[in-house]
GROMACS .gro file of N, CA, C and O in nm:
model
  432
    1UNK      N    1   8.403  11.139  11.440
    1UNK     CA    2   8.498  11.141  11.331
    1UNK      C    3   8.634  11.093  11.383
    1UNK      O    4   8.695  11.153  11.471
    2UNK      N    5   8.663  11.017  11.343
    2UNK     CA    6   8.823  10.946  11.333
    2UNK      C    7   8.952  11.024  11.284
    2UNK      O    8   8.943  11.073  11.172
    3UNK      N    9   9.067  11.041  11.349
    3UNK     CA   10   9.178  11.126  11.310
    3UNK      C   11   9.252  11.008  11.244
    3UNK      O   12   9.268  10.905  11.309
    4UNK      N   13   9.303  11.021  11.099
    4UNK     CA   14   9.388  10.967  11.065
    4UNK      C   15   9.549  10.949  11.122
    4UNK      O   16   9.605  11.057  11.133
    5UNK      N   17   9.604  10.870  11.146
    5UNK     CA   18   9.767  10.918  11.167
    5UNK      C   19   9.830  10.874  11.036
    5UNK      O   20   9.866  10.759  11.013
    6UNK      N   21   9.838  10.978  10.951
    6UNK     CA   22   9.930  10.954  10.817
    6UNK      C   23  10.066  10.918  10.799
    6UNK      O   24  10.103  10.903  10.683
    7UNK      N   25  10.199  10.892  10.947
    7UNK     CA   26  10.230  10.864  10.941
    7UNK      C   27  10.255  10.744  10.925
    7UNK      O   28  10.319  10.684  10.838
    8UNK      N   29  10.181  10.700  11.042
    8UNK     CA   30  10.146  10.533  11.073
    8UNK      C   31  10.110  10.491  10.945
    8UNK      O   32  10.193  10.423  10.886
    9UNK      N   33   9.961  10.527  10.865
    9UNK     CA   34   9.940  10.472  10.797
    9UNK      C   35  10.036  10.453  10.645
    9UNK      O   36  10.028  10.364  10.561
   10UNK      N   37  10.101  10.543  10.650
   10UNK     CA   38  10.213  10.562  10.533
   10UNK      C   39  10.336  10.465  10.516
   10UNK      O   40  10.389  10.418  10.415
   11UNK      N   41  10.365  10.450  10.651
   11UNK     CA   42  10.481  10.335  10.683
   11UNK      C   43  10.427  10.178  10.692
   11UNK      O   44  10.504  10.082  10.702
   12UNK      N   45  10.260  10.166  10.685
   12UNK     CA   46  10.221  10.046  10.700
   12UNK      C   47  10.194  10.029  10.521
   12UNK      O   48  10.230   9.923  10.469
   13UNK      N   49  10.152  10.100  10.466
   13UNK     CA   50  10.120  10.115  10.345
   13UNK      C   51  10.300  10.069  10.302
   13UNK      O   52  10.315   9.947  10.308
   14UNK      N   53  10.381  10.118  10.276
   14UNK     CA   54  10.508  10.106  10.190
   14UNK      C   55  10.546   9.984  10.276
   14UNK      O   56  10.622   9.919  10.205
   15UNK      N   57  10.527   9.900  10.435
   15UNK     CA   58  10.591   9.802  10.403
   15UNK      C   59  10.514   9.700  10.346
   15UNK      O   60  10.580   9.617  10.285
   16UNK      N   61  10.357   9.678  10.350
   16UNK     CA   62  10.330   9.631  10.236
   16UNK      C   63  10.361   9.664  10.117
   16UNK      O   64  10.334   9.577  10.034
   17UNK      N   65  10.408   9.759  10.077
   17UNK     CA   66  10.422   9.746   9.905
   17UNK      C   67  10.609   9.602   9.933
   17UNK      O   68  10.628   9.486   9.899
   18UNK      N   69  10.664   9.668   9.981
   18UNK     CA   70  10.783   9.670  10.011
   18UNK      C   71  10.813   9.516  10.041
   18UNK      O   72  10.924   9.483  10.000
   19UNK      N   73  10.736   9.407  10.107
   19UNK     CA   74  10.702   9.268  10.082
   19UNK      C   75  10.643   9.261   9.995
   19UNK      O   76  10.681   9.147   9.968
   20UNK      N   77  10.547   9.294   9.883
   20UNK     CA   78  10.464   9.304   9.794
   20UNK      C   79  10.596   9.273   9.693
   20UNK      O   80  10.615   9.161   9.645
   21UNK      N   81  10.688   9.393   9.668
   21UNK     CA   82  10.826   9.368   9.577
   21UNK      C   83  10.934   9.246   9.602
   21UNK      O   84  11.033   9.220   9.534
   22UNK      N   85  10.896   9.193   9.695
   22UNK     CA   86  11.019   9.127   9.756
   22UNK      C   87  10.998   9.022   9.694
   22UNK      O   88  11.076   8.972   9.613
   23UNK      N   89  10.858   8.965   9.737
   23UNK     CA   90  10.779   8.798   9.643
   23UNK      C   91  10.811   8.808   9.549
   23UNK      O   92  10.900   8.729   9.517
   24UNK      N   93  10.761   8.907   9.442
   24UNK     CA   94  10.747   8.951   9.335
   24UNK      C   95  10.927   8.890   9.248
   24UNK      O   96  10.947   8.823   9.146
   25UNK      N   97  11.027   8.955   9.351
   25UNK     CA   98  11.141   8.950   9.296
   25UNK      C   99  11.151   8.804   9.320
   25UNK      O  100  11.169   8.732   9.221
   26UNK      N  101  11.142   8.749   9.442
   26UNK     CA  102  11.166   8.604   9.461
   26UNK      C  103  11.111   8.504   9.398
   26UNK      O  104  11.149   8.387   9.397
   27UNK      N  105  11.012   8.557   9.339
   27UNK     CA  106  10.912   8.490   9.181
   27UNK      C  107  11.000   8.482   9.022
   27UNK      O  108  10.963   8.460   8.906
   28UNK      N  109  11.156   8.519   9.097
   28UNK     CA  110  11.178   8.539   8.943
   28UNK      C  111  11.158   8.665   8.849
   28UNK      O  112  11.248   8.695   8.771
   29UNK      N  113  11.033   8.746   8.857
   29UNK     CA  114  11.018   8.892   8.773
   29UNK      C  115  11.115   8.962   8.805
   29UNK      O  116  11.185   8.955   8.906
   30UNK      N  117  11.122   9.047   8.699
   30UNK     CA  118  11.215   9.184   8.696
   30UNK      C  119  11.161   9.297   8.822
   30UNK      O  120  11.059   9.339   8.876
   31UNK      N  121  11.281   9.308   8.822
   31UNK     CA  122  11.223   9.439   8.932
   31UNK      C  123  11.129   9.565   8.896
   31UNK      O  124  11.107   9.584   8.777
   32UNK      N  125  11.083   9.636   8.975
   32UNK     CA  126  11.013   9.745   8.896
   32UNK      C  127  11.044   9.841   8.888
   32UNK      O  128  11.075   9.891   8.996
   33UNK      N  129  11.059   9.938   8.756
   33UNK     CA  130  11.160  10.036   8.772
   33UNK      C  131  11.073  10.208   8.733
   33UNK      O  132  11.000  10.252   8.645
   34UNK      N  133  11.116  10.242   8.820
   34UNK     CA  134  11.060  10.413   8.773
   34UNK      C  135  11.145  10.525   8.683
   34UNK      O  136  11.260  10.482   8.674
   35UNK      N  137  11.137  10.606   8.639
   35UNK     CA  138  11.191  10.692   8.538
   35UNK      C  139  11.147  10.848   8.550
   35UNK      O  140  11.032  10.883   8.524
   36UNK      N  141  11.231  10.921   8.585
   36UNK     CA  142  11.204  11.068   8.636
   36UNK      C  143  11.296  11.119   8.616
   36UNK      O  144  11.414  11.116   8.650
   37UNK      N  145  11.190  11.203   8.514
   37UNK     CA  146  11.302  11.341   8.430
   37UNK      C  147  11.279  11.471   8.500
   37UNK      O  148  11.171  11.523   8.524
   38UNK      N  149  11.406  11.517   8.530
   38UNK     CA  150  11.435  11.662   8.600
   38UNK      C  151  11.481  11.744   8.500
   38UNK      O  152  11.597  11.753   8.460
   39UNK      N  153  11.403  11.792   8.469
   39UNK     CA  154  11.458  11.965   8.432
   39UNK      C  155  11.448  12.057   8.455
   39UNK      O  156  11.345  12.123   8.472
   40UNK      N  157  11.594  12.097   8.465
   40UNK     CA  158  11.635  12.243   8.504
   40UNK      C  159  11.698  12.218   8.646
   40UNK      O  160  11.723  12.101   8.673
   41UNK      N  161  11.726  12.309   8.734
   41UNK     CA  162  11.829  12.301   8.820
   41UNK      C  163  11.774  12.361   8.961
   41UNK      O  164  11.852  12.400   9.048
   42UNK      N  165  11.671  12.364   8.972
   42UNK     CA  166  11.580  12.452   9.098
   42UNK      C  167  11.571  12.327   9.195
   42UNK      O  168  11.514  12.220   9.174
   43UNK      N  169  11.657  12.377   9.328
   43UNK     CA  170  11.716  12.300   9.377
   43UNK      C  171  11.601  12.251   9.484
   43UNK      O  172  11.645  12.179   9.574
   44UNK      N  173  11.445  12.282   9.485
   44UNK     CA  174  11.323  12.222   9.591
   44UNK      C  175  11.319  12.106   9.478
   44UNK      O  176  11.298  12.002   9.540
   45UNK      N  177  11.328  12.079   9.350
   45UNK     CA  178  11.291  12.008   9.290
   45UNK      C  179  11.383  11.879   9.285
   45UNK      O  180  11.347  11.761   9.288
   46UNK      N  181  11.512  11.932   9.277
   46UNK     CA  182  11.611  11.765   9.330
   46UNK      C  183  11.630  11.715   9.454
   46UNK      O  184  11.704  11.619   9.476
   47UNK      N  185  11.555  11.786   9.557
   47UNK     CA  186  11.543  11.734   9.674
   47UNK      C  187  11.438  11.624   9.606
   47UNK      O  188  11.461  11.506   9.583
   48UNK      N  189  11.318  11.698   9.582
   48UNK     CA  190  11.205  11.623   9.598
   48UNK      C  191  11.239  11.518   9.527
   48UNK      O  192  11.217  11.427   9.607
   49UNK      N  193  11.287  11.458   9.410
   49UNK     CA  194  11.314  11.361   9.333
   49UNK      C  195  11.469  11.265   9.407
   49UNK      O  196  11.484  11.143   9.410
   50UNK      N  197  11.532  11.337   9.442
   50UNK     CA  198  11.634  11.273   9.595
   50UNK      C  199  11.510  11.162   9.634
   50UNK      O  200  11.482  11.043   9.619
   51UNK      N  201  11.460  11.274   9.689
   51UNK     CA  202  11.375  11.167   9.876
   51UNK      C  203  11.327  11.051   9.771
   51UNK      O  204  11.363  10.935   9.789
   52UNK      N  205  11.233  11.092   9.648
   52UNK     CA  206  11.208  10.994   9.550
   52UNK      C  207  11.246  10.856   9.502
   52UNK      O  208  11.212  10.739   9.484
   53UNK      N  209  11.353  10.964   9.490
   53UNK     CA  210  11.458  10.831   9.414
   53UNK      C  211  11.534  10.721   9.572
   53UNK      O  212  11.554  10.600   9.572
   54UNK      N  213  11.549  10.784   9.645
   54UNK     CA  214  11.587  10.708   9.786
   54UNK      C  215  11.456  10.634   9.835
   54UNK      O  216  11.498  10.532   9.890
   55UNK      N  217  11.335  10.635   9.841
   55UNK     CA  218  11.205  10.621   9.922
   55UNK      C  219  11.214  10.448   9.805
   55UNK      O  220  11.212  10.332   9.846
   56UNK      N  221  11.222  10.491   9.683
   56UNK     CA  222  11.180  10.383   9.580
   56UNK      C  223  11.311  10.233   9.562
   56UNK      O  224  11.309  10.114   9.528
   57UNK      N  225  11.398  10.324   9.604
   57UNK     CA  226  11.509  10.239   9.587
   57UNK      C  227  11.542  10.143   9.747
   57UNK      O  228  11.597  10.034   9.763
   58UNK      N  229  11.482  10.236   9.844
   58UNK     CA  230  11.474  10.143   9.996
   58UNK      C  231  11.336  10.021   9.947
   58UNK      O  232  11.335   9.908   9.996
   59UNK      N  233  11.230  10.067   9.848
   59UNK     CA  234  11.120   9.944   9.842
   59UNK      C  235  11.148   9.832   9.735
   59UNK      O  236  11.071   9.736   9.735
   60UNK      N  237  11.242   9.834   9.650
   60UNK     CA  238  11.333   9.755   9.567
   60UNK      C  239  11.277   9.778   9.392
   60UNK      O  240  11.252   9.692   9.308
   61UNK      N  241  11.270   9.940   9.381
   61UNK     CA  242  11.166   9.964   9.263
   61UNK      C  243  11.359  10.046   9.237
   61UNK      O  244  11.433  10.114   9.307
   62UNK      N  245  11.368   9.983   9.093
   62UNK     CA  246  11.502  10.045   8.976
   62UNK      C  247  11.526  10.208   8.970
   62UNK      O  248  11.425  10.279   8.975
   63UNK      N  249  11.578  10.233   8.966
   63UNK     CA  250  11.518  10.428   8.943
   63UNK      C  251  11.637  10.458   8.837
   63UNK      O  252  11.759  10.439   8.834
   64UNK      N  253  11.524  10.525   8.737
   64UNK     CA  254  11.656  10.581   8.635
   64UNK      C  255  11.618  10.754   8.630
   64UNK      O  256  11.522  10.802   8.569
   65UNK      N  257  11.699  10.818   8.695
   65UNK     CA  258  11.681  10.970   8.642
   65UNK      C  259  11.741  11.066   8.565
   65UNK      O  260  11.856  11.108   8.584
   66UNK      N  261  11.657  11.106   8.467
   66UNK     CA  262  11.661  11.158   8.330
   66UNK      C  263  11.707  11.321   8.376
   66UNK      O  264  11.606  11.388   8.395
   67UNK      N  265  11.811  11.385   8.392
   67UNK     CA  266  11.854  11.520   8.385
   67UNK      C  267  11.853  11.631   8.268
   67UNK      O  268  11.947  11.618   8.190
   68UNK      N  269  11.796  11.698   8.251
   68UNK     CA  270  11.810  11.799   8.174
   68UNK      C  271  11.844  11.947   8.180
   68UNK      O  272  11.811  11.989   8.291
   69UNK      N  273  11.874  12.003   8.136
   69UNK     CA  274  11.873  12.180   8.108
   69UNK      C  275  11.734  12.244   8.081
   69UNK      O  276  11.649  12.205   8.000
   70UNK      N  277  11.729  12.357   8.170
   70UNK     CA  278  11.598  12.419   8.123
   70UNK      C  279  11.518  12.438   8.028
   70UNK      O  280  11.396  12.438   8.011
   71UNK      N  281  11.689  12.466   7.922
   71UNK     CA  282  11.591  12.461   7.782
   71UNK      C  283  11.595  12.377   7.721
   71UNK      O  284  11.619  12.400   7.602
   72UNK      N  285  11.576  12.232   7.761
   72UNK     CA  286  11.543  12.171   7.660
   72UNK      C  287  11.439  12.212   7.597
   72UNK      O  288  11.373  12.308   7.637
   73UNK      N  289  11.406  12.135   7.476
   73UNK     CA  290  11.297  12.124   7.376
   73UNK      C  291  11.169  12.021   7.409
   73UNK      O  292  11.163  11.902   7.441
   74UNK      N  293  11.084  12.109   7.390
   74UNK     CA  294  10.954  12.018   7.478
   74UNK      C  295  10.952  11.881   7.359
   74UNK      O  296  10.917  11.770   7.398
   75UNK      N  297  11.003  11.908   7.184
   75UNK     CA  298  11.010  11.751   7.116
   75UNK      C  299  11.080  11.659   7.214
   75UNK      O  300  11.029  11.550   7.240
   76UNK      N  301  11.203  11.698   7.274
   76UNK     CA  302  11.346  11.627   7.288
   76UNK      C  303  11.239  11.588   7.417
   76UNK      O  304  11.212  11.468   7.411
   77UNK      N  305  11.178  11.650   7.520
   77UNK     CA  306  11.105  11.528   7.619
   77UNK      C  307  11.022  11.429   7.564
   77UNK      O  308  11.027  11.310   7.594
   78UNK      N  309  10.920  11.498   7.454
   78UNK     CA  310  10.845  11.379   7.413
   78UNK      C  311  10.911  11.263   7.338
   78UNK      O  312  10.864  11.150   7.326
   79UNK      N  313  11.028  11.311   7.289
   79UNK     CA  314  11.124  11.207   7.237
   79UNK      C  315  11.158  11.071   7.331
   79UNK      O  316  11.154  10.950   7.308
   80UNK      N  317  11.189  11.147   7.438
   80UNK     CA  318  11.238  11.049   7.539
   80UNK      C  319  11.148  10.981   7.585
   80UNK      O  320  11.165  10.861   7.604
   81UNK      N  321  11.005  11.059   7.621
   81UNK     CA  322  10.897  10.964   7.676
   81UNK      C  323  10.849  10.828   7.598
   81UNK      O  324  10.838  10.716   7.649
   82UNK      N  325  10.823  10.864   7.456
   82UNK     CA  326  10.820  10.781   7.364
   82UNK      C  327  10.908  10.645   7.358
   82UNK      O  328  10.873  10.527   7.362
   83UNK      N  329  11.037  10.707   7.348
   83UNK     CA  330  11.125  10.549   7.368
   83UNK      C  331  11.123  10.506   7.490
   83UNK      O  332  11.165  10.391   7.506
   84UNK      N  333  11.068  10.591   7.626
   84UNK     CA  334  11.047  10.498   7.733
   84UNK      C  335  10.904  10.377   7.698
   84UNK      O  336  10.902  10.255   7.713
   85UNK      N  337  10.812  10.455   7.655
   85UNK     CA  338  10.672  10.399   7.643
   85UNK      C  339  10.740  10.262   7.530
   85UNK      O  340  10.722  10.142   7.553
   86UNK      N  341  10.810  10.314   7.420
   86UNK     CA  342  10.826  10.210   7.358
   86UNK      C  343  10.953  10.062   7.428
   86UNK      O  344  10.943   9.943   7.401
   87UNK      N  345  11.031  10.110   7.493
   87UNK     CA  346  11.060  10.061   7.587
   87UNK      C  347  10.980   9.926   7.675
   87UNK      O  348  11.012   9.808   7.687
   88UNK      N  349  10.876   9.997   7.723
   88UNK     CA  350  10.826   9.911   7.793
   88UNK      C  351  10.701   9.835   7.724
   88UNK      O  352  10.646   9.748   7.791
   89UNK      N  353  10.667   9.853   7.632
   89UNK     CA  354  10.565   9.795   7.508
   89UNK      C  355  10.650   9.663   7.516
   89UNK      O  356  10.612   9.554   7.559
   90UNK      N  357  10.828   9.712   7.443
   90UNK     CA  358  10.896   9.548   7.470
   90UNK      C  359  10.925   9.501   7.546
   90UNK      O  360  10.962   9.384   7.536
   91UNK      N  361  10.923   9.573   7.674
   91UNK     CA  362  10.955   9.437   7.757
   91UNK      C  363  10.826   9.365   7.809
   91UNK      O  364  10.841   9.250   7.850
   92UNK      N  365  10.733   9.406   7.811
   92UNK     CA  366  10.598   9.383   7.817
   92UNK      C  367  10.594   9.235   7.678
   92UNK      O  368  10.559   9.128   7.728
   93UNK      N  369  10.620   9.230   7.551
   93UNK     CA  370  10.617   9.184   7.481
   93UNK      C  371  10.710   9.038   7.501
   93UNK      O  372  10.676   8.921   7.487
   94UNK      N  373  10.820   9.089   7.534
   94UNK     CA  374  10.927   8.954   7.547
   94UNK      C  375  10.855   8.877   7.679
   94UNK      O  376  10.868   8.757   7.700
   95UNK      N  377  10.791   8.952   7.748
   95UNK     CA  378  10.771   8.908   7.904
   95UNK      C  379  10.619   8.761   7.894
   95UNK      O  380  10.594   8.671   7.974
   96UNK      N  381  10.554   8.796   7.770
   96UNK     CA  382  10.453   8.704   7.742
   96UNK      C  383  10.508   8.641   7.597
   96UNK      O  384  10.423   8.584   7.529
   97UNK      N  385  10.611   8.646   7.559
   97UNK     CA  386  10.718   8.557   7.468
   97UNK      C  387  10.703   8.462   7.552
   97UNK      O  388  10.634   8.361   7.547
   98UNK      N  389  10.807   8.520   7.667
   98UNK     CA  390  10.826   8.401   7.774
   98UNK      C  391  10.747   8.281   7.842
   98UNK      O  392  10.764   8.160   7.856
   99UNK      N  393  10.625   8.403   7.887
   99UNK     CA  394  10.537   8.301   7.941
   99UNK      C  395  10.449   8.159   7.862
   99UNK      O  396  10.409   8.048   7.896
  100UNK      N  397  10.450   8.281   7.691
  100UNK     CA  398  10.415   8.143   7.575
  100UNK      C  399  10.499   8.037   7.593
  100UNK      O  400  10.448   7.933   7.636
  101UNK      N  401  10.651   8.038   7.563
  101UNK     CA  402  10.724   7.951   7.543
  101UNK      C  403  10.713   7.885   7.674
  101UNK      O  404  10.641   7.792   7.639
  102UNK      N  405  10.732   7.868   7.790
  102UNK     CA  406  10.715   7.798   7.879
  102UNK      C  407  10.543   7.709   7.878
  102UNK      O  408  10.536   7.589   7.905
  103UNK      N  409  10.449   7.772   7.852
  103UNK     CA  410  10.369   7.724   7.872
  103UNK      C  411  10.340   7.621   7.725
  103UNK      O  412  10.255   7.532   7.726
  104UNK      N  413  10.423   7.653   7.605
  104UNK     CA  414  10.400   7.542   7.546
  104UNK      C  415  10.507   7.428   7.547
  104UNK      O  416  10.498   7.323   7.483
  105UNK      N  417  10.596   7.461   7.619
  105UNK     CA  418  10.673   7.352   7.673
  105UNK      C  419  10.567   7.222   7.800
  105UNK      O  420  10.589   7.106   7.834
  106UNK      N  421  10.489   7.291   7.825
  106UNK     CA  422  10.407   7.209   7.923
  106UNK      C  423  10.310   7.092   7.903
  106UNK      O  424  10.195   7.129   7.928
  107UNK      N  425  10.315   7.006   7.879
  107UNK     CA  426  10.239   6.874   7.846
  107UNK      C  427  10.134   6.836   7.925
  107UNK      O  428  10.120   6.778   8.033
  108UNK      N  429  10.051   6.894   7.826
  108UNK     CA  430   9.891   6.847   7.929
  108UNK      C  431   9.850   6.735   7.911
  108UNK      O  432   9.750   6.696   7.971
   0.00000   0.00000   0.00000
């Protein structure tokens, strides 16, 4: 049986992702962006979304984080999730706008 080293393999793993983003950006695409909602104020939990939000932002991925109060209202999250989901429905949408219009600009 083989011992993994999870470090090693963890740091080989993210700098492939990490050239993986880089092409990607040098291709012209939008960057890729993550979205993480914290609520409440329990302070193991903004570490963990810290290292998060730092780990994603060293591999060239956007980070937007969503803060809240404990009590929010479980509507007022699904609220927000929703206009993220709908969110990305459009940019998903404009993103093959694009690729139409270019490609019927193309003369076969």
């Amino acid at each position: 049986m083989e011992i993994l080293d999870g470090k090693y393999t963890s740091s080989v793993m993210l700098q492939n992702l990490k050239t993986e983003i880089q092409k990607y950006l040098q291709e012209g695409k939008r960057a890729p962006r993550i979205d993480i909602m914290l609520v409440g104020d329990d302070y193991a939990s903004q570490m963990y979304v810290n290292m998060k939000e730092k780990k994603a932002l060293d591999l060239g991925i956007l980070v937007n984080i969503h803060t809240f109060d404990k009590d929010i209202s479980q509507a007022q999250l699904i609220k927000l999730i929703k206009s993220l989901i709908m969110r990305m429905k459009l940019m998903e949408l404009w993103y093959n706008y694009q690729c139409l219009s270019i490609l019927t600009k193309v003369k076969y």
